Coordinates of C-alpha atoms in Angstrom, one line a residue:
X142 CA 176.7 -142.4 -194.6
X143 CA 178.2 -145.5 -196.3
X144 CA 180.4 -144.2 -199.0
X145 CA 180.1 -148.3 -200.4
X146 CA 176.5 -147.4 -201.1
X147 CA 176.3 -144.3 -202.9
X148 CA 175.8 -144.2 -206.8
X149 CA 178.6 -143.1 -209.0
X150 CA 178.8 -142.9 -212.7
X151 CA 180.0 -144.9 -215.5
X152 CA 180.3 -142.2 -218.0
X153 CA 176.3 -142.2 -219.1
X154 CA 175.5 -145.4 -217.1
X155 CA 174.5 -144.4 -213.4
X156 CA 175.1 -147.6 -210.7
X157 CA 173.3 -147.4 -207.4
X158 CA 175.8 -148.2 -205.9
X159 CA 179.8 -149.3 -205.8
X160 CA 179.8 -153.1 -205.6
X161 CA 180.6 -154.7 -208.3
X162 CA 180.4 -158.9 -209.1
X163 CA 183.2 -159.8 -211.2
X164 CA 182.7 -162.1 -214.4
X165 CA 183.4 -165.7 -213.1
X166 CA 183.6 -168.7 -215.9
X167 CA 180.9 -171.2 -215.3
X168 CA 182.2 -174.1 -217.7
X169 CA 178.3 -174.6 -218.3
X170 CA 177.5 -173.7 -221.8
X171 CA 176.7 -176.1 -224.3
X172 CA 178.4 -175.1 -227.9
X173 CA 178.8 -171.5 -226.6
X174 CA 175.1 -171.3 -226.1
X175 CA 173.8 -170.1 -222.2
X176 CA 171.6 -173.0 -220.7
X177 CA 169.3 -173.2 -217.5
X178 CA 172.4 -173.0 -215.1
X179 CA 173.4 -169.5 -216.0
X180 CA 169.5 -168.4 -215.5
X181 CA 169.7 -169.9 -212.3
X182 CA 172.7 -168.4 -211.4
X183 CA 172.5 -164.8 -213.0
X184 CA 169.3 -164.9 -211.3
X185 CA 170.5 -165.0 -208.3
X186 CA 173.1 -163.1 -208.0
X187 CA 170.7 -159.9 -209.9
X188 CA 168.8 -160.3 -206.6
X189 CA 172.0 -159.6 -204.4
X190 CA 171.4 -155.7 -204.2
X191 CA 174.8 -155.5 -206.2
X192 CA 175.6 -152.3 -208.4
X193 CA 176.1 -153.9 -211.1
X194 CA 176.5 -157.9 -212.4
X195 CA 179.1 -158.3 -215.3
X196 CA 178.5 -162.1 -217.5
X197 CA 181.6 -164.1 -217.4
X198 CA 184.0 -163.2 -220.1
X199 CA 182.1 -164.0 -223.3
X200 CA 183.6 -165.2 -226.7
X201 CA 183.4 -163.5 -229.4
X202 CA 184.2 -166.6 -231.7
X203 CA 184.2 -170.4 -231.0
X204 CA 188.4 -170.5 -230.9
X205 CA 188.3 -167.7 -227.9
X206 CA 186.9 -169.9 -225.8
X207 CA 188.6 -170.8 -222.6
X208 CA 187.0 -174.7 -222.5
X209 CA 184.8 -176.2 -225.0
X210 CA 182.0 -175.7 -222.4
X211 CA 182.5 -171.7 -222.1
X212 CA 179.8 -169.1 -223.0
X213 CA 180.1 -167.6 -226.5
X214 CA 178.4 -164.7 -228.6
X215 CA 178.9 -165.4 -232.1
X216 CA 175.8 -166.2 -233.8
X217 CA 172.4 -166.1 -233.8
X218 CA 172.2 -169.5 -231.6
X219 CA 174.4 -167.9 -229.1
X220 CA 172.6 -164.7 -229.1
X221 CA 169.0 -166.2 -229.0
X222 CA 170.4 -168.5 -225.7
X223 CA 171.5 -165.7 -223.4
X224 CA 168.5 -163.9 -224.4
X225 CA 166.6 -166.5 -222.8
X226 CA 168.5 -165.8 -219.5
X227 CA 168.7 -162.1 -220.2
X228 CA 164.9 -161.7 -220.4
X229 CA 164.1 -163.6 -217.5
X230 CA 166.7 -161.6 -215.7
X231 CA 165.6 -158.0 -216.6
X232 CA 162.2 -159.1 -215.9
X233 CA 162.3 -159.5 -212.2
X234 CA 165.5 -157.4 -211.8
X235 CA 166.5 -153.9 -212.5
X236 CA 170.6 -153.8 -211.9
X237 CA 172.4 -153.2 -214.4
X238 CA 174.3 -155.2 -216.4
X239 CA 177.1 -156.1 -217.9
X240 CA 179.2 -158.5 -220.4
X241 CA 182.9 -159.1 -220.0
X242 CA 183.9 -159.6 -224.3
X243 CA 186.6 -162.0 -224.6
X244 CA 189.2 -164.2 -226.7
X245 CA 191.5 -166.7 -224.4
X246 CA 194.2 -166.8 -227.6
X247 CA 197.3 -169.3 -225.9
X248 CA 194.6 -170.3 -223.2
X249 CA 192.1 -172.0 -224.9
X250 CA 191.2 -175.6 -225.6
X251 CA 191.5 -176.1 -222.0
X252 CA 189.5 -178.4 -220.0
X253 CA 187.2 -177.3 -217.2
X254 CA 189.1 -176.3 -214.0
X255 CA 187.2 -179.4 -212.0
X256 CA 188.9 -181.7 -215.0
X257 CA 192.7 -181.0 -214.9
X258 CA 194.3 -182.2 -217.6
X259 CA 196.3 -180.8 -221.1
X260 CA 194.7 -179.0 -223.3
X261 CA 191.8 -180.1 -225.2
X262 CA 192.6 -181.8 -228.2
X263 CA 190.4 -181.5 -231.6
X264 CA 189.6 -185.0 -231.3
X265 CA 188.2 -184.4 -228.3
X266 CA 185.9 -181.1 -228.7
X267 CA 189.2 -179.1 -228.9
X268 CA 190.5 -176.4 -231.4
X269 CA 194.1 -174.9 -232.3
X270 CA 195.1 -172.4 -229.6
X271 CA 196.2 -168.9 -231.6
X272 CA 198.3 -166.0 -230.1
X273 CA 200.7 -162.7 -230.9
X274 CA 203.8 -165.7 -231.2
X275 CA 203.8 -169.1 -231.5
X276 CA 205.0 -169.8 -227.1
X277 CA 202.4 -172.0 -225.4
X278 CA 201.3 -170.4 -221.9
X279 CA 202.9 -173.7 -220.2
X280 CA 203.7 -177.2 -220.5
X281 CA 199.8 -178.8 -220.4
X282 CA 199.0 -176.0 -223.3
X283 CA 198.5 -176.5 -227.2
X284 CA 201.3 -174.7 -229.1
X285 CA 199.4 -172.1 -230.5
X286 CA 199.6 -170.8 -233.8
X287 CA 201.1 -167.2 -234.6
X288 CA 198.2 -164.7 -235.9
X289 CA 198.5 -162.9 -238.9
X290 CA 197.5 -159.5 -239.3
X291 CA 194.9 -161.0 -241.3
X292 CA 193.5 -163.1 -238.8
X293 CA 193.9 -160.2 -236.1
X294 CA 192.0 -158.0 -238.3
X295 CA 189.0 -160.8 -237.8
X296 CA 189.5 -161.2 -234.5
X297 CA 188.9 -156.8 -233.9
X298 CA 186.0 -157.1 -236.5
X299 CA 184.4 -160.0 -234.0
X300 CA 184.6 -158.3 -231.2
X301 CA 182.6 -155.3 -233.1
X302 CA 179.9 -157.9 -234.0
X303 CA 179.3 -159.3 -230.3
X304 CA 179.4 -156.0 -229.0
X305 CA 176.4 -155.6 -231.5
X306 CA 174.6 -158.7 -230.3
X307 CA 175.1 -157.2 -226.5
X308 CA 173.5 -154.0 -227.1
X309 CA 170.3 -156.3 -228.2
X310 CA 170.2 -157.9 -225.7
X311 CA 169.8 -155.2 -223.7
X312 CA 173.5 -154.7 -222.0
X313 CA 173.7 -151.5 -219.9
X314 CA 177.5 -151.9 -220.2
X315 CA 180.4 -153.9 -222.2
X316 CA 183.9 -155.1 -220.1
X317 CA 186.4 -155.5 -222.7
X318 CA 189.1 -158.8 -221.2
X319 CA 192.4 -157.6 -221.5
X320 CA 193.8 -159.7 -218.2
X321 CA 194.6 -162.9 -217.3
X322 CA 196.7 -163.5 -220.0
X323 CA 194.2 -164.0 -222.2
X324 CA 194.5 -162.5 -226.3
X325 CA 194.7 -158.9 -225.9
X326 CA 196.5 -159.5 -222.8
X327 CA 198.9 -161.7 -224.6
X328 CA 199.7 -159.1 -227.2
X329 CA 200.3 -156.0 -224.5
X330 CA 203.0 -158.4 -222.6
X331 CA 206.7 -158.8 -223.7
X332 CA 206.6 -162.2 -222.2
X333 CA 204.1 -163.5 -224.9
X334 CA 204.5 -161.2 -227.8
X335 CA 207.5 -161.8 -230.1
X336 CA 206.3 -160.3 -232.8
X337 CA 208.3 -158.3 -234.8
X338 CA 205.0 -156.6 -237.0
X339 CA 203.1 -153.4 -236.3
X340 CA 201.7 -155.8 -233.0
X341 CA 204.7 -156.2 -231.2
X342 CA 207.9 -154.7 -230.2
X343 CA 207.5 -150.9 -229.1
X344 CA 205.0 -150.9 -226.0
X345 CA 202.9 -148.9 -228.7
X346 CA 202.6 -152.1 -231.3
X347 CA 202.0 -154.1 -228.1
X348 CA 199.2 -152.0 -227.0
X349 CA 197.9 -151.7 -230.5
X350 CA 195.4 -154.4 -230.5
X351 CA 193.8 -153.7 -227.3
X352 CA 193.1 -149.6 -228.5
X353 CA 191.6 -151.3 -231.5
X354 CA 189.4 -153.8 -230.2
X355 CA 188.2 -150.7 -228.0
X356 CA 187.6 -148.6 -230.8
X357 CA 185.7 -150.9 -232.8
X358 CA 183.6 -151.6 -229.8
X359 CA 183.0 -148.3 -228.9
X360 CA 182.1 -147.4 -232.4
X361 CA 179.4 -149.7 -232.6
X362 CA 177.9 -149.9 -229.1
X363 CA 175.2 -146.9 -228.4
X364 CA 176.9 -143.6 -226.9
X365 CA 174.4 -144.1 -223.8
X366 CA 176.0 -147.1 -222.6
X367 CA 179.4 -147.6 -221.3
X368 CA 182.5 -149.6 -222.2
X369 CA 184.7 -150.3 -219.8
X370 CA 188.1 -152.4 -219.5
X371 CA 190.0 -154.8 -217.5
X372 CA 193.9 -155.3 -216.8
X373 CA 196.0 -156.9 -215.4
X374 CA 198.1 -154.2 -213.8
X375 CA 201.4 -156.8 -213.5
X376 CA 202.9 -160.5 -214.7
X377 CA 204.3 -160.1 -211.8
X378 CA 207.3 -161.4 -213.8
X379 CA 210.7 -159.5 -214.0
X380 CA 210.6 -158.1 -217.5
X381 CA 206.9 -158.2 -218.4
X382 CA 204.0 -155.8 -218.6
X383 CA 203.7 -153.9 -215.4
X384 CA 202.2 -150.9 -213.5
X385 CA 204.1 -148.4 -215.6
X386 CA 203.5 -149.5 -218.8
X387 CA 199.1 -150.0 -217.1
X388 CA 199.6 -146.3 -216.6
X389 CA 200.4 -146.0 -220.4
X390 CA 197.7 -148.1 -221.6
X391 CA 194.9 -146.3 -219.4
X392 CA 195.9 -143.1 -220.5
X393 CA 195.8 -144.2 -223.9
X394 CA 192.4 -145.8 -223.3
X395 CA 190.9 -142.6 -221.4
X396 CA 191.8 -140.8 -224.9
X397 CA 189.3 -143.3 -226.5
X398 CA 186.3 -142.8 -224.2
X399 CA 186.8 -145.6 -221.5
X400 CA 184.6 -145.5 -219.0
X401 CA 186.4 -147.4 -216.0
X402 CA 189.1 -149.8 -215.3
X403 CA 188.7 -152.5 -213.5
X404 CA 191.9 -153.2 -212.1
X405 CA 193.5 -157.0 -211.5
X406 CA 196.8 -158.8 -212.4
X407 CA 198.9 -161.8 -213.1
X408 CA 197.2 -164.8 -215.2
X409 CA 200.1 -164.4 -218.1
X410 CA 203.1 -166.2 -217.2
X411 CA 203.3 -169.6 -214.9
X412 CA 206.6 -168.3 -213.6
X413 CA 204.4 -165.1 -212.0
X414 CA 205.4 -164.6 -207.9
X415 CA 201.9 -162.9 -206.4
X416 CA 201.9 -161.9 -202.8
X417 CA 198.7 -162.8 -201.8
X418 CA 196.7 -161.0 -198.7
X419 CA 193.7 -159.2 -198.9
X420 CA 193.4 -155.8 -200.8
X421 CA 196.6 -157.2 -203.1
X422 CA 195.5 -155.7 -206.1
X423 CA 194.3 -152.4 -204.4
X424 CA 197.4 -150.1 -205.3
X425 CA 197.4 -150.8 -208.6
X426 CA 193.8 -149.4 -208.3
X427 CA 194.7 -146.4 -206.1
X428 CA 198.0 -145.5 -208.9
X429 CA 195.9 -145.7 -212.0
X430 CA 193.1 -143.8 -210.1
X431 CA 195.4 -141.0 -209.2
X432 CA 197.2 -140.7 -212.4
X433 CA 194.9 -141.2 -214.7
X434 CA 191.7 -139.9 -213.3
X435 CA 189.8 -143.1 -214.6
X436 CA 186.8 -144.6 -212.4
X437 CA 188.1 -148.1 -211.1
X438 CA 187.0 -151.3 -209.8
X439 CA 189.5 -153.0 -207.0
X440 CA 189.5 -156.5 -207.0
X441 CA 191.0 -159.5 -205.3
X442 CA 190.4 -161.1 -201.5
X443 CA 188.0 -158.3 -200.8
X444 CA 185.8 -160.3 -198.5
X445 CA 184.9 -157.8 -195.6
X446 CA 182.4 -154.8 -195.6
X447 CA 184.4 -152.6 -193.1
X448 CA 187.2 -153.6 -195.6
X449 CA 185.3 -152.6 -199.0
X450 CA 183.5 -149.3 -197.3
X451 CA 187.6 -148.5 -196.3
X452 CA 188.6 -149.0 -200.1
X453 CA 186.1 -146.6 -201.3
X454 CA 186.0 -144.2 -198.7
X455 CA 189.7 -143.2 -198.5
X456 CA 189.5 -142.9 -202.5
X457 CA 191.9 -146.2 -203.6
X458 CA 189.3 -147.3 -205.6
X459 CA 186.1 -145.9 -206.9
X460 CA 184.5 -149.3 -206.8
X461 CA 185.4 -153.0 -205.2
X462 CA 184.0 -156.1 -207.4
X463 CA 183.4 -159.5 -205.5
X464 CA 184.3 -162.6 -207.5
X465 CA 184.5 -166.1 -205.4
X466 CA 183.1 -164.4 -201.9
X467 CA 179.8 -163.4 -203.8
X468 CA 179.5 -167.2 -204.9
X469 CA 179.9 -168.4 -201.7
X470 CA 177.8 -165.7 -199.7
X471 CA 175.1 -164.8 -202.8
X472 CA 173.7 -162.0 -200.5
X473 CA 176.8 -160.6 -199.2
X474 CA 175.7 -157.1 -200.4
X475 CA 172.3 -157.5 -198.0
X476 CA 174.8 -158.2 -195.3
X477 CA 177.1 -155.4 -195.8
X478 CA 174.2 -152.8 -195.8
X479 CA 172.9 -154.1 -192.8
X480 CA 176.6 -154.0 -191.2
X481 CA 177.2 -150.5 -192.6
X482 CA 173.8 -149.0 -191.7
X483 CA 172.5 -148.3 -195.3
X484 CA 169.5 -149.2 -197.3
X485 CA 169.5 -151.7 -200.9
X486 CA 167.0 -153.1 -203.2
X487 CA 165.6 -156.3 -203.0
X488 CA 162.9 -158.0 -204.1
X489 CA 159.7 -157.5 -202.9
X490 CA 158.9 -161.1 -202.5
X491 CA 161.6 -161.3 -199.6
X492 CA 161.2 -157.9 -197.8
X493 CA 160.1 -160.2 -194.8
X494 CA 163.1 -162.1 -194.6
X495 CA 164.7 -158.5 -192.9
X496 CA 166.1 -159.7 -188.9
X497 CA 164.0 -158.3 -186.7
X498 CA 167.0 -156.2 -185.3
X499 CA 167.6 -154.3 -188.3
X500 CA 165.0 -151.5 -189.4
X501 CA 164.5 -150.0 -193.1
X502 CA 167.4 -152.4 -194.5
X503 CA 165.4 -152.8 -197.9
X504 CA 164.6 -150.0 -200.1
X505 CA 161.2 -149.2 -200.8
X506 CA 160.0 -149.5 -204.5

């Protein structure tokens, strides 16, 4: 039996199986509110068979967004936009699903990745960048302005509210974004915070923020759903946050009632060096696994079935998420089933579309 497709557990959340799609920015909201394209595209993707979706990293206020043109839940007109998409989702789809919560500190303001430029400027649709110390991420980004523990305290208390607005909506599960070298990232790396407060310093002030915003999701979002994480195991930069100080963090986090890790790396410093091949990422995955005794998600160049089913079955990773291969190949979890001899939802509407050399691919309802 294909280890890919059995079910596992996300502390009270049950997936059917272990593919995961990542949470990949559109650039296609308007004022943080969804629109048509992420019904289209959501829609989808809930029909791939997949164990569970996870929305693009979300903002939980309008200066966390990555562009001006990223999704957002604020507000009531955020909230009542993704519903739109939600609804139409659940309705012809039962996966689960999940929102990636997020704040881009240093890294916002910036234009779409199809429009390279600087950063954004307030003239322009743009907003004042904030972070753990006033270092701009590189030489096209804002200077952003150093938080005060004020301001931080908002930031933990917006996080909370979204997390709030999520459960209404009907989320299954909550990804909090601590990679990439966005905010919370920002604050758990030496490379970015300077601070000299209870936030930075001591890899316990840097890790401070993160536990927080955890807490005060976890507080507020219903014990039968689950809250997970994801980090970025490594700069990959001499003398910033790395696998060691990962291990701390998810031990930490495991104390709080994490659910899973979902393991990635880089995206903090423009001086990072990342060897590149497929399964990269996956020893980070396999370490934290093993020491920590945390569900995670491998990710990065995971393209192949054979190579996902090997992941999970030699126990480096509980679960493998698909980011860019799933938008270019929207059924790639149909096609790995029918490679690996097992059986996945789909809807009814397109049982027919089964080759006639495969038998029983799609479960019945």
């Amino acid at each position: 039996m294909s280890q890919l497709f059995t079910p596992i557990n996300l502390g009270p959340v049950t997936l059917p199986n272990r593919i995961i799609i990542a949470p990949m920015c559109q650039y296609s909201a308007i004022d943080g509110q969804a629109t048509e394209w992420h019904t289209i595209h959501l829609g989808q993707l809930a029909f791939s068979g997949a164990g569970l979706l996870i929305v693009e990293a979300t903002a939980v206020e309008p200066e966390g967004r990555i562009s001006p043109n990223d999704l957002g839940l604020w507000d009531d007109k955020t909230e009542q936009a993704l519903a739109t998409t939600i609804q139409a989702v659940k309705k012809y789809s039962t996966m689960p699903l999940a929102i990636q919560l997020a704040h881009a500190g240093r890294k916002a303001s910036m234009p779409a990745p199809w429009q390279p430029g600087p950063a954004v400027t307030p003239e322009h649709g743009g907003w004042q960048p904030v972070a753990p110390s006033a270092i701009p991420y590189d030489n096209n980004s804002a200077q952003p302005l150093e938080l005060t523990t004020e301001r931080i305290e908002s930031i933990i208390a917006s996080f909370a509210h979204s997390a709030k607005r999520a459960d209404k909506l009907g989320f299954d599960v909550i990804e909090v974004h601590a990679a990439h070298g966005y905010l919370l990232h920002e604050f758990l790396s030496p490379i970015s915070n300077h601070r000299q407060d209870m936030y930075g310093g001591s890899l316990d002030n840097r890790m401070r923020l993160t536990l927080a915003v955890f807490s005060a999701i976890r507080k507020v979002f219903p014990a039968h759903k689950s809250v997970g994480v994801r980090i970025s195991a490594s700069d990959w930069v001499e003398n910033g946050w790395d696998l060691a100080q990962s291990l701390e963090l998810c031990h930490q986090l495991k104390k709080l009632g994490c659910d899973y890790i979902h393991v990635s790396s880089g995206g903090l410093s423009a001086q990072q060096h990342i060897p590149v091949s497929p399964n990269y990422q996956v020893p980070f995955a396999r370490r934290i696994k093993e020491e920590v005794g945390m569900p995670t998600i491998a990710v990065g160049l995971i393209t192949e079935p054979e190579q996902a089913e090997a992941i999970v079955a030699t126990g480096e990773a509980d679960m493998v998420a698909l980011a860019r291969g799933i938008l270019y190949n929207p059924r790639w979890p149909w096609h790995a089933a029918a490679e690996l001899g097992a059986q996945i939802s789909a809807p009814k509407q397109y049982w027919r579309s089964q080759p006639h050399r495969i038998k029983n691919l799609f479960l019945p309802d």
